[in-house]
Amino acid sequence: MIDSAADGGDLLITDIGQLVDPGEGAFSAPLEIVTDAFVWIREGRVVAAGPMSDLPGDAAGTQALSAGGRVALPGLVDSHTHAVFGATREHEFEQRLAGASYQEIAEQGGGIGFSVLDLHARSEDDLVHLSRPRLAASARFGVTTVEVKSGYGLATEQELKMLRVVARLATEPELPRLVPTFLGAHAVPVEFAADRAAFVRLVVDEMLPAVAAERLAEFCDVFCDQGAFTRDEAETILRRAAELGFGLKIHADEFVPLGGTQLAVELGAASVDHLVAVDDAGIAALAESDTVATLLPGTSFFLRLDRHAPARALADRGANVALATDFNPGSSMTQNLLLMVAFGCCLLGLTVGEALRAVTRGGALALRRMDRGILMPGAVGDVALFEVPDYRHLAYHYGMSHCVVTIKGGEVIWRRAGGGSRFPT
Ligand code: NIG
Ligand code: FE
């Protein structure tokens, strides 16, 4: 599959004020914090990390980068985005501020439908051109892996076009690594409103095999909610996707619990995403599974919902949790994953440690990538350096762009011009 692999740079990062490694522990386990630390990357992979006093002698001679006392984390993982789209939808933002709901806007032909019509009119080159800076912006927040969904095509050729855009951008060294997800069942297109079953057949019989044949996506996702797809429709699509070798994801329980969470757990999905309206049965199902609860607090904030996902209950019951931006032009127009860390704490009730694990190891688990979101030997050499005096400022000093250097596979892919002033508070 695609996931632009590390090409293999060598880099020794020294003088890290605090090295924060979520490690492989349980979701609520404390983070491992090493002060005055190094990370040594060879051929794109971490070979050693720890206190400067343990720096191996044979690391000498590797190209070095002093972190100057800054805080280092594994490159952040944004495990849920719709980052490929054409026009933005600020007019809908204003409609929502004036009182319209996301569903009302969708029913009037706006929402996903607007982005679908817009995308149909654009060339693959145009979409590459528009999406490149949007993904580059993710790297400026310390994000080194981004999952990107299709779903603004809703017709075979259009879905393939979107996924080819992702495949092209995945080869660009300056961008984060990309993980492509097919979301053909994002909305029922207007022309299928009277025959939903025909659209489900199209997804199952034509789109999924075509995407599989070109190896354009690793995961298949379905939007299972009121106004989108039913539990049974989602099951039909996801079962066929599993047969074709796709990993599974589902948008579920954002507005109304339809049983999508339980379905996803039953099918061994990598993640269930949204969960604002998840019920006790859904929480219980997630608590006993490897399926990651991916929470998107930017969306419930931006849509002005009156509640947020029950992160505390999920964490207390032992579920694995990820936080992601859901970056898209309708319901969450931001690439700032650290803002989701602050929201995860202040709106969802997570601890700072849990919220940081949720954007590193949690995101990696939601993408079934065991080699990232941690800094153990063998992990990808992806590191983000932040200009904060203490890692807790990543949540506490919220809404800021604290990242100063982003490293992917041992190569610097972004550096803040001038390096930034030390620890502005
Ligand atoms: O995750 N829930 C469905 N899909 C997106 C919204 C996409 C859009 O509005 O364009 C979401 O919020
Ligand atoms: Fe989404």
Short mmCIF file of C-alpha atoms and ligand atoms in Angstrom, two decimals:
data_model
loop_
_atom_site.label_atom_id
_atom_site.label_comp_id
_atom_site.label_asym_id
_atom_site.label_seq_id
_atom_site.Cartn_x
_atom_site.Cartn_y
_atom_site.Cartn_z
CA MET A 1 0.00 0.00 0.00
CA ILE A 2 1.03 3.61 -0.31
CA ASP A 3 2.02 5.22 3.02
CA SER A 4 5.06 7.05 1.66
CA ALA A 5 7.75 5.12 3.50
CA ALA A 6 10.78 6.67 5.09
CA ASP A 7 13.54 7.07 2.56
CA GLY A 8 16.14 6.79 5.23
CA GLY A 9 17.93 9.85 6.51
CA ASP A 10 20.53 9.75 9.30
CA LEU A 11 20.13 12.30 12.10
CA LEU A 12 21.21 12.68 15.71
CA ILE A 13 18.94 15.00 17.69
CA THR A 14 20.72 16.15 20.85
CA ASP A 15 19.96 18.37 23.84
CA ILE A 16 16.23 17.66 23.99
CA GLY A 17 14.84 19.34 27.12
CA GLN A 18 12.11 16.72 27.55
CA LEU A 19 11.75 13.67 25.35
CA VAL A 20 8.14 12.48 25.59
CA ASP A 21 7.59 8.86 24.59
CA PRO A 22 4.07 7.41 24.95
CA GLY A 23 5.57 3.92 24.68
CA GLU A 24 3.48 0.81 24.22
CA GLY A 25 1.66 1.08 27.56
CA ALA A 26 -2.07 1.25 28.26
CA PHE A 27 -3.94 4.37 27.19
CA SER A 28 -3.98 5.93 30.66
CA ALA A 29 -0.45 4.86 31.66
CA PRO A 30 1.91 7.75 32.43
CA LEU A 31 4.06 9.02 29.59
CA GLU A 32 7.76 8.38 29.76
CA ILE A 33 9.57 11.73 30.08
CA VAL A 34 13.35 11.80 29.73
CA THR A 35 15.08 15.10 30.44
CA ASP A 36 18.25 16.15 28.58
CA ALA A 37 17.80 13.48 25.94
CA PHE A 38 18.78 12.42 22.42
CA VAL A 39 17.16 10.54 19.54
CA TRP A 40 19.41 8.80 17.03
CA ILE A 41 17.93 8.00 13.63
CA ARG A 42 19.71 5.85 11.04
CA GLU A 43 18.37 5.04 7.58
CA GLY A 44 15.08 6.62 8.55
CA ARG A 45 14.47 4.57 11.70
CA VAL A 46 15.09 5.20 15.38
CA VAL A 47 18.10 3.21 16.57
CA ALA A 48 18.32 4.62 20.09
CA ALA A 49 16.73 7.27 22.31
CA GLY A 50 17.38 8.18 25.94
CA PRO A 51 19.36 10.47 28.25
CA MET A 52 22.37 12.26 26.76
CA SER A 53 24.54 10.43 29.29
CA ASP A 54 23.65 7.17 27.44
CA LEU A 55 24.48 8.47 23.97
CA PRO A 56 26.23 5.59 22.16
CA GLY A 57 29.79 6.36 21.10
CA ASP A 58 29.16 5.20 17.53
CA ALA A 59 26.49 7.90 17.09
CA ALA A 60 29.36 10.39 16.79
CA GLY A 61 29.80 11.40 13.18
CA THR A 62 26.05 11.34 12.43
CA GLN A 63 24.73 14.67 11.19
CA ALA A 64 23.50 16.37 14.38
CA LEU A 65 20.68 18.76 15.20
CA SER A 66 20.62 20.41 18.61
CA ALA A 67 17.11 20.71 20.00
CA GLY A 68 18.36 23.52 22.24
CA GLY A 69 16.34 22.35 25.22
CA ARG A 70 13.06 22.06 23.34
CA VAL A 71 10.47 19.33 23.90
CA ALA A 72 10.41 16.36 21.49
CA LEU A 73 7.57 13.97 20.73
CA PRO A 74 7.21 11.29 18.09
CA GLY A 75 5.76 12.87 14.95
CA LEU A 76 2.03 13.33 15.52
CA VAL A 77 -0.48 11.10 13.73
CA ASP A 78 -3.69 12.68 12.40
CA SER A 79 -5.74 9.53 11.83
CA HIS A 80 -8.94 11.06 10.40
CA THR A 81 -9.05 13.75 7.70
CA HIS A 82 -10.86 14.64 4.49
CA ALA A 83 -7.89 16.74 3.37
CA VAL A 84 -8.50 16.46 -0.39
CA PHE A 85 -11.25 18.84 -1.47
CA GLY A 86 -11.77 21.76 -3.78
CA ALA A 87 -13.63 24.84 -2.61
CA THR A 88 -13.92 25.85 1.03
CA ARG A 89 -17.36 26.30 2.66
CA GLU A 90 -17.18 29.46 4.77
CA HIS A 91 -20.73 30.35 3.65
CA GLU A 92 -21.98 27.29 5.56
CA PHE A 93 -20.02 28.36 8.61
CA GLU A 94 -21.99 31.61 8.55
CA GLN A 95 -25.27 29.70 8.07
CA ARG A 96 -24.45 27.62 11.15
CA LEU A 97 -23.62 30.74 13.15
CA ALA A 98 -27.05 32.03 12.14
CA GLY A 99 -28.65 28.90 13.60
CA ALA A 100 -28.78 26.29 10.79
CA SER A 101 -27.66 22.78 11.71
CA TYR A 102 -25.18 20.65 9.75
CA GLN A 103 -28.02 18.31 8.73
CA GLU A 104 -30.31 21.17 7.63
CA ILE A 105 -27.55 22.54 5.42
CA ALA A 106 -26.99 19.07 3.95
CA GLU A 107 -30.72 18.63 3.26
CA GLN A 108 -30.71 21.90 1.30
CA GLY A 109 -27.99 20.59 -1.02
CA GLY A 110 -25.05 22.03 0.88
CA GLY A 111 -22.64 20.08 3.05
CA ILE A 112 -21.01 17.03 1.50
CA GLY A 113 -23.21 17.52 -1.61
CA PHE A 114 -21.62 20.92 -2.23
CA SER A 115 -18.13 19.48 -2.05
CA VAL A 116 -19.12 16.61 -4.35
CA LEU A 117 -20.40 18.91 -7.11
CA ASP A 118 -17.32 21.08 -6.74
CA LEU A 119 -14.92 18.13 -6.88
CA HIS A 120 -16.54 16.72 -10.02
CA ALA A 121 -15.69 19.92 -11.85
CA ARG A 122 -12.00 19.81 -10.95
CA SER A 123 -9.09 18.02 -12.58
CA GLU A 124 -6.72 15.72 -10.73
CA ASP A 125 -3.95 18.30 -11.20
CA ASP A 126 -6.12 21.05 -9.73
CA LEU A 127 -6.85 18.93 -6.67
CA VAL A 128 -3.15 18.09 -6.22
CA HIS A 129 -2.36 21.78 -6.42
CA LEU A 130 -5.03 22.69 -3.83
CA SER A 131 -4.33 19.82 -1.44
CA ARG A 132 -0.53 20.15 -1.30
CA PRO A 133 -0.41 23.31 0.86
CA ARG A 134 -3.20 21.98 3.06
CA LEU A 135 -1.17 18.87 3.85
CA ALA A 136 2.03 20.89 4.20
CA ALA A 137 0.19 22.89 6.88
CA SER A 138 -0.27 19.67 8.90
CA ALA A 139 3.53 19.27 9.01
CA ARG A 140 3.79 22.75 10.53
CA PHE A 141 1.90 21.43 13.56
CA GLY A 142 4.30 18.50 14.02
CA VAL A 143 2.13 15.99 12.15
CA THR A 144 4.09 13.39 10.17
CA THR A 145 1.32 10.90 9.28
CA VAL A 146 -2.08 11.92 7.91
CA GLU A 147 -4.93 9.61 6.98
CA VAL A 148 -6.86 11.02 4.01
CA LYS A 149 -10.31 9.86 2.95
CA SER A 150 -12.04 9.97 -0.40
CA GLY A 151 -15.79 10.55 -0.31
CA TYR A 152 -16.36 13.74 -2.28
CA GLY A 153 -16.56 11.73 -5.51
CA LEU A 154 -19.45 9.31 -4.86
CA ALA A 155 -19.05 7.98 -8.42
CA THR A 156 -16.44 5.43 -9.40
CA GLU A 157 -14.20 7.59 -11.59
CA GLN A 158 -14.48 10.53 -9.21
CA GLU A 159 -13.55 8.44 -6.18
CA LEU A 160 -10.58 7.03 -8.10
CA LYS A 161 -9.58 10.58 -9.04
CA MET A 162 -9.53 11.61 -5.38
CA LEU A 163 -7.49 8.60 -4.36
CA ARG A 164 -5.02 9.17 -7.22
CA VAL A 165 -4.52 12.68 -5.83
CA VAL A 166 -3.63 11.12 -2.48
CA ALA A 167 -1.27 8.64 -4.19
CA ARG A 168 0.53 11.45 -6.01
CA LEU A 169 0.90 13.58 -2.89
CA ALA A 170 2.11 10.54 -0.94
CA THR A 171 5.28 10.53 -3.03
CA GLU A 172 6.23 14.10 -2.07
CA PRO A 173 9.10 14.13 0.45
CA GLU A 174 8.16 17.45 2.08
CA LEU A 175 4.65 16.30 3.01
CA PRO A 176 3.63 14.02 5.89
CA ARG A 177 3.23 10.31 5.17
CA LEU A 178 -0.28 9.70 3.84
CA VAL A 179 -2.59 6.76 4.54
CA PRO A 180 -5.45 6.56 2.03
CA THR A 181 -8.99 5.50 2.95
CA PHE A 182 -11.85 4.85 0.54
CA LEU A 183 -15.08 6.49 1.76
CA GLY A 184 -17.37 5.96 -1.23
CA ALA A 185 -20.27 5.62 1.22
CA HIS A 186 -19.98 9.15 2.59
CA ALA A 187 -23.43 10.30 1.47
CA VAL A 188 -26.19 8.94 -0.76
CA PRO A 189 -25.91 10.98 -3.98
CA VAL A 190 -29.10 12.84 -4.93
CA GLU A 191 -29.54 10.79 -8.07
CA PHE A 192 -29.80 7.63 -5.92
CA ALA A 193 -32.18 9.11 -3.32
CA ALA A 194 -35.07 6.96 -4.55
CA ASP A 195 -32.96 3.80 -4.80
CA ARG A 196 -30.39 3.68 -2.02
CA ALA A 197 -29.83 -0.03 -2.55
CA ALA A 198 -28.56 0.69 -6.06
CA PHE A 199 -25.91 3.00 -4.65
CA VAL A 200 -24.80 0.41 -2.09
CA ARG A 201 -24.52 -2.10 -4.96
CA LEU A 202 -22.43 0.39 -6.92
CA VAL A 203 -20.04 0.78 -3.97
CA VAL A 204 -19.81 -2.98 -3.44
CA ASP A 205 -19.74 -4.23 -7.04
CA GLU A 206 -17.88 -1.47 -8.83
CA MET A 207 -16.10 1.04 -6.59
CA LEU A 208 -14.50 -1.31 -4.07
CA PRO A 209 -13.09 -3.71 -6.70
CA ALA A 210 -11.80 -0.78 -8.77
CA VAL A 211 -10.05 0.80 -5.77
CA ALA A 212 -8.63 -2.59 -4.77
CA ALA A 213 -7.39 -3.29 -8.31
CA GLU A 214 -5.38 -0.07 -8.36
CA ARG A 215 -4.33 -0.53 -4.72
CA LEU A 216 -5.41 3.04 -4.07
CA ALA A 217 -6.64 2.68 -0.50
CA GLU A 218 -5.70 0.73 2.57
CA PHE A 219 -8.91 1.25 4.56
CA CYS A 220 -12.60 1.36 3.72
CA ASP A 221 -14.81 3.68 5.77
CA VAL A 222 -18.61 4.21 5.83
CA PHE A 223 -20.58 7.12 7.31
CA CYS A 224 -23.15 5.25 9.39
CA ASP A 225 -25.57 7.75 10.90
CA GLN A 226 -28.95 9.35 10.50
CA GLY A 227 -29.05 11.06 7.10
CA ALA A 228 -26.20 8.87 5.81
CA PHE A 229 -26.02 5.03 5.75
CA THR A 230 -27.87 2.52 7.94
CA ARG A 231 -26.19 -0.16 9.98
CA ASP A 232 -27.20 -2.83 7.45
CA GLU A 233 -25.95 -0.83 4.49
CA ALA A 234 -22.67 -0.25 6.33
CA GLU A 235 -22.39 -3.96 7.07
CA THR A 236 -22.88 -4.93 3.42
CA ILE A 237 -20.14 -2.52 2.33
CA LEU A 238 -17.67 -3.30 5.09
CA ARG A 239 -17.99 -7.08 4.75
CA ARG A 240 -17.19 -6.86 1.04
CA ALA A 241 -14.30 -4.50 1.80
CA ALA A 242 -12.88 -6.98 4.29
CA GLU A 243 -13.08 -9.75 1.67
CA LEU A 244 -11.09 -7.56 -0.70
CA GLY A 245 -8.38 -7.01 1.92
CA PHE A 246 -9.21 -3.49 3.14
CA GLY A 247 -8.82 -2.55 6.79
CA LEU A 248 -12.08 -1.18 8.15
CA LYS A 249 -13.16 2.12 9.67
CA ILE A 250 -16.55 3.63 10.35
CA HIS A 251 -17.98 7.08 11.08
CA ALA A 252 -20.54 6.18 13.73
CA ASP A 253 -22.71 7.67 16.47
CA GLU A 254 -21.94 11.28 15.60
CA PHE A 255 -25.61 12.27 15.83
CA VAL A 256 -27.66 9.11 16.51
CA PRO A 257 -26.46 5.67 17.66
CA LEU A 258 -27.50 3.22 14.94
CA GLY A 259 -25.38 0.27 16.09
CA GLY A 260 -22.42 1.19 13.89
CA THR A 261 -20.01 0.97 16.82
CA GLN A 262 -21.02 -2.57 17.70
CA LEU A 263 -20.87 -3.52 14.01
CA ALA A 264 -17.34 -2.17 13.72
CA VAL A 265 -16.18 -4.07 16.79
CA GLU A 266 -17.82 -7.25 15.47
CA LEU A 267 -15.98 -6.86 12.16
CA GLY A 268 -12.64 -6.08 13.84
CA ALA A 269 -12.45 -2.54 12.46
CA ALA A 270 -9.31 -0.53 13.14
CA SER A 271 -11.37 2.39 14.46
CA VAL A 272 -14.80 3.82 15.10
CA ASP A 273 -14.80 7.58 14.65
CA HIS A 274 -16.89 10.45 16.14
CA LEU A 275 -18.87 8.67 18.95
CA VAL A 276 -20.46 11.87 20.27
CA ALA A 277 -23.77 10.03 20.70
CA VAL A 278 -22.39 6.56 21.53
CA ASP A 279 -24.56 4.67 24.04
CA ASP A 280 -23.53 2.37 26.87
CA ALA A 281 -23.69 -0.70 24.66
CA GLY A 282 -21.28 0.95 22.24
CA ILE A 283 -18.89 1.94 25.02
CA ALA A 284 -19.01 -1.60 26.41
CA ALA A 285 -18.27 -3.06 22.98
CA LEU A 286 -15.26 -0.77 22.49
CA ALA A 287 -13.94 -1.40 25.99
CA GLU A 288 -13.37 -5.05 25.20
CA SER A 289 -11.90 -4.67 21.74
CA ASP A 290 -8.79 -3.57 19.86
CA THR A 291 -10.91 -1.18 17.83
CA VAL A 292 -9.74 2.37 18.55
CA ALA A 293 -12.26 5.03 19.58
CA THR A 294 -11.25 7.99 17.41
CA LEU A 295 -12.65 11.19 18.88
CA LEU A 296 -12.94 14.40 16.89
CA PRO A 297 -13.59 17.23 19.36
CA GLY A 298 -12.89 19.87 16.70
CA THR A 299 -16.03 18.70 14.91
CA SER A 300 -18.39 18.83 17.88
CA PHE A 301 -16.89 22.25 18.70
CA PHE A 302 -17.15 23.59 15.14
CA LEU A 303 -20.68 22.22 14.59
CA ARG A 304 -21.66 23.77 17.92
CA LEU A 305 -23.11 20.49 19.18
CA ASP A 306 -24.36 20.53 22.74
CA ARG A 307 -22.21 17.58 23.76
CA HIS A 308 -18.88 15.91 23.10
CA ALA A 309 -17.70 12.31 22.90
CA PRO A 310 -17.55 10.52 26.29
CA ALA A 311 -13.78 10.21 26.30
CA ARG A 312 -13.51 9.84 30.07
CA ALA A 313 -15.93 6.89 30.15
CA LEU A 314 -14.15 5.25 27.20
CA ALA A 315 -10.72 5.67 28.79
CA ASP A 316 -11.91 4.52 32.22
CA ARG A 317 -13.39 1.39 30.68
CA GLY A 318 -10.04 0.62 29.01
CA ALA A 319 -10.76 1.56 25.40
CA ASN A 320 -7.94 2.78 23.17
CA VAL A 321 -8.55 6.39 22.22
CA ALA A 322 -7.22 8.52 19.37
CA LEU A 323 -7.80 12.21 18.80
CA ALA A 324 -7.83 13.55 15.24
CA THR A 325 -8.72 16.79 13.48
CA ASP A 326 -11.34 15.48 11.01
CA PHE A 327 -9.90 18.27 8.83
CA ASN A 328 -12.54 19.00 6.16
CA PRO A 329 -14.19 22.11 4.70
CA GLY A 330 -17.57 21.51 6.35
CA SER A 331 -17.40 20.26 9.89
CA SER A 332 -13.80 20.89 11.02
CA MET A 333 -11.62 23.34 9.13
CA THR A 334 -8.32 22.97 10.94
CA GLN A 335 -5.06 21.05 10.66
CA ASN A 336 -4.04 21.96 14.22
CA LEU A 337 -3.80 18.61 15.99
CA LEU A 338 -2.44 20.20 19.17
CA LEU A 339 -5.69 22.13 19.42
CA MET A 340 -7.40 18.73 19.57
CA VAL A 341 -5.10 17.91 22.50
CA ALA A 342 -6.37 21.00 24.34
CA PHE A 343 -9.98 20.17 23.42
CA GLY A 344 -9.37 16.56 24.47
CA CYS A 345 -8.44 17.84 27.92
CA CYS A 346 -10.87 20.73 28.39
CA LEU A 347 -13.95 19.51 26.49
CA LEU A 348 -13.55 15.73 26.77
CA GLY A 349 -11.94 15.33 30.20
CA LEU A 350 -8.71 13.56 29.24
CA THR A 351 -5.47 14.13 31.12
CA VAL A 352 -2.59 15.83 29.30
CA GLY A 353 -0.78 12.51 29.09
CA GLU A 354 -3.82 10.73 27.65
CA ALA A 355 -4.47 13.47 25.12
CA LEU A 356 -0.84 13.41 23.92
CA ARG A 357 -0.92 9.62 23.67
CA ALA A 358 -4.15 9.96 21.66
CA VAL A 359 -2.41 12.02 18.93
CA THR A 360 0.65 9.76 18.77
CA ARG A 361 0.31 6.10 19.71
CA GLY A 362 -3.52 6.27 19.62
CA GLY A 363 -3.53 7.64 16.08
CA ALA A 364 -0.96 5.03 15.03
CA LEU A 365 -3.12 2.21 16.41
CA ALA A 366 -6.16 3.62 14.60
CA LEU A 367 -4.13 3.23 11.39
CA ARG A 368 -2.69 -0.13 12.45
CA ARG A 369 0.82 1.30 12.29
CA MET A 370 2.84 -0.22 15.13
CA ASP A 371 6.02 1.56 14.05
CA ARG A 372 5.07 5.12 14.94
CA GLY A 373 3.65 7.30 17.65
CA ILE A 374 6.45 5.93 19.85
CA LEU A 375 10.23 6.40 19.83
CA MET A 376 11.49 2.89 20.45
CA PRO A 377 14.28 1.38 18.36
CA GLY A 378 12.79 0.30 15.04
CA ALA A 379 10.13 3.02 14.98
CA VAL A 380 10.06 5.40 12.03
CA GLY A 381 12.39 8.35 12.54
CA ASP A 382 9.58 10.89 12.83
CA VAL A 383 10.05 13.54 15.52
CA ALA A 384 8.45 16.92 16.25
CA LEU A 385 10.24 19.60 18.29
CA PHE A 386 8.14 22.09 20.22
CA GLU A 387 9.18 25.44 21.69
CA VAL A 388 7.66 25.01 25.16
CA PRO A 389 9.33 24.92 28.58
CA ASP A 390 7.42 21.81 29.65
CA TYR A 391 5.42 19.24 27.66
CA ARG A 392 2.22 20.13 29.55
CA HIS A 393 2.26 23.50 27.77
CA LEU A 394 1.29 21.61 24.60
CA ALA A 395 -2.25 21.49 26.06
CA TYR A 396 -2.09 24.27 28.61
CA HIS A 397 -0.84 27.04 26.28
CA TYR A 398 -3.56 26.18 23.83
CA GLY A 399 -4.32 27.26 20.29
CA MET A 400 -0.68 28.03 19.61
CA SER A 401 1.58 26.71 16.89
CA HIS A 402 4.40 25.51 19.16
CA CYS A 403 6.13 23.27 16.63
CA VAL A 404 9.50 24.56 15.39
CA VAL A 405 10.95 21.54 13.56
CA THR A 406 9.24 18.52 11.96
CA ILE A 407 11.35 15.49 11.05
CA LYS A 408 10.16 12.62 8.86
CA GLY A 409 12.35 9.56 8.46
CA GLY A 410 15.38 11.46 9.76
CA GLU A 411 14.87 14.35 7.30
CA VAL A 412 13.76 17.83 8.36
CA ILE A 413 10.57 18.49 6.37
CA TRP A 414 9.69 21.76 8.05
CA ARG A 415 11.50 24.30 10.20
CA ARG A 416 10.01 27.53 11.51
CA ALA A 417 11.76 30.49 9.88
CA GLY A 418 14.19 32.05 12.33
CA GLY A 419 13.78 29.14 14.72
CA GLY A 420 11.30 31.05 16.90
CA SER A 421 12.03 32.85 20.13
CA ARG A 422 12.62 30.54 23.09
CA PHE A 423 9.57 29.67 25.16
CA PRO A 424 7.17 32.57 24.60
CA THR A 425 4.51 32.46 27.28
O1 NIG B 1 -16.35 13.53 9.43
N1 NIG B 1 -19.30 12.94 9.05
C1 NIG B 1 -19.08 12.95 7.84
N2 NIG B 1 -18.08 13.49 7.19
C2 NIG B 1 -17.29 14.56 7.58
C3 NIG B 1 -17.84 15.86 7.11
C4 NIG B 1 -17.49 16.10 5.73
C5 NIG B 1 -18.07 17.36 5.18
O2 NIG B 1 -18.96 18.01 5.75
O3 NIG B 1 -17.62 17.71 4.09
C6 NIG B 1 -17.04 14.49 9.06
O4 NIG B 1 -17.44 15.34 9.84
FE FE B 2 -14.93 12.46 8.92
#
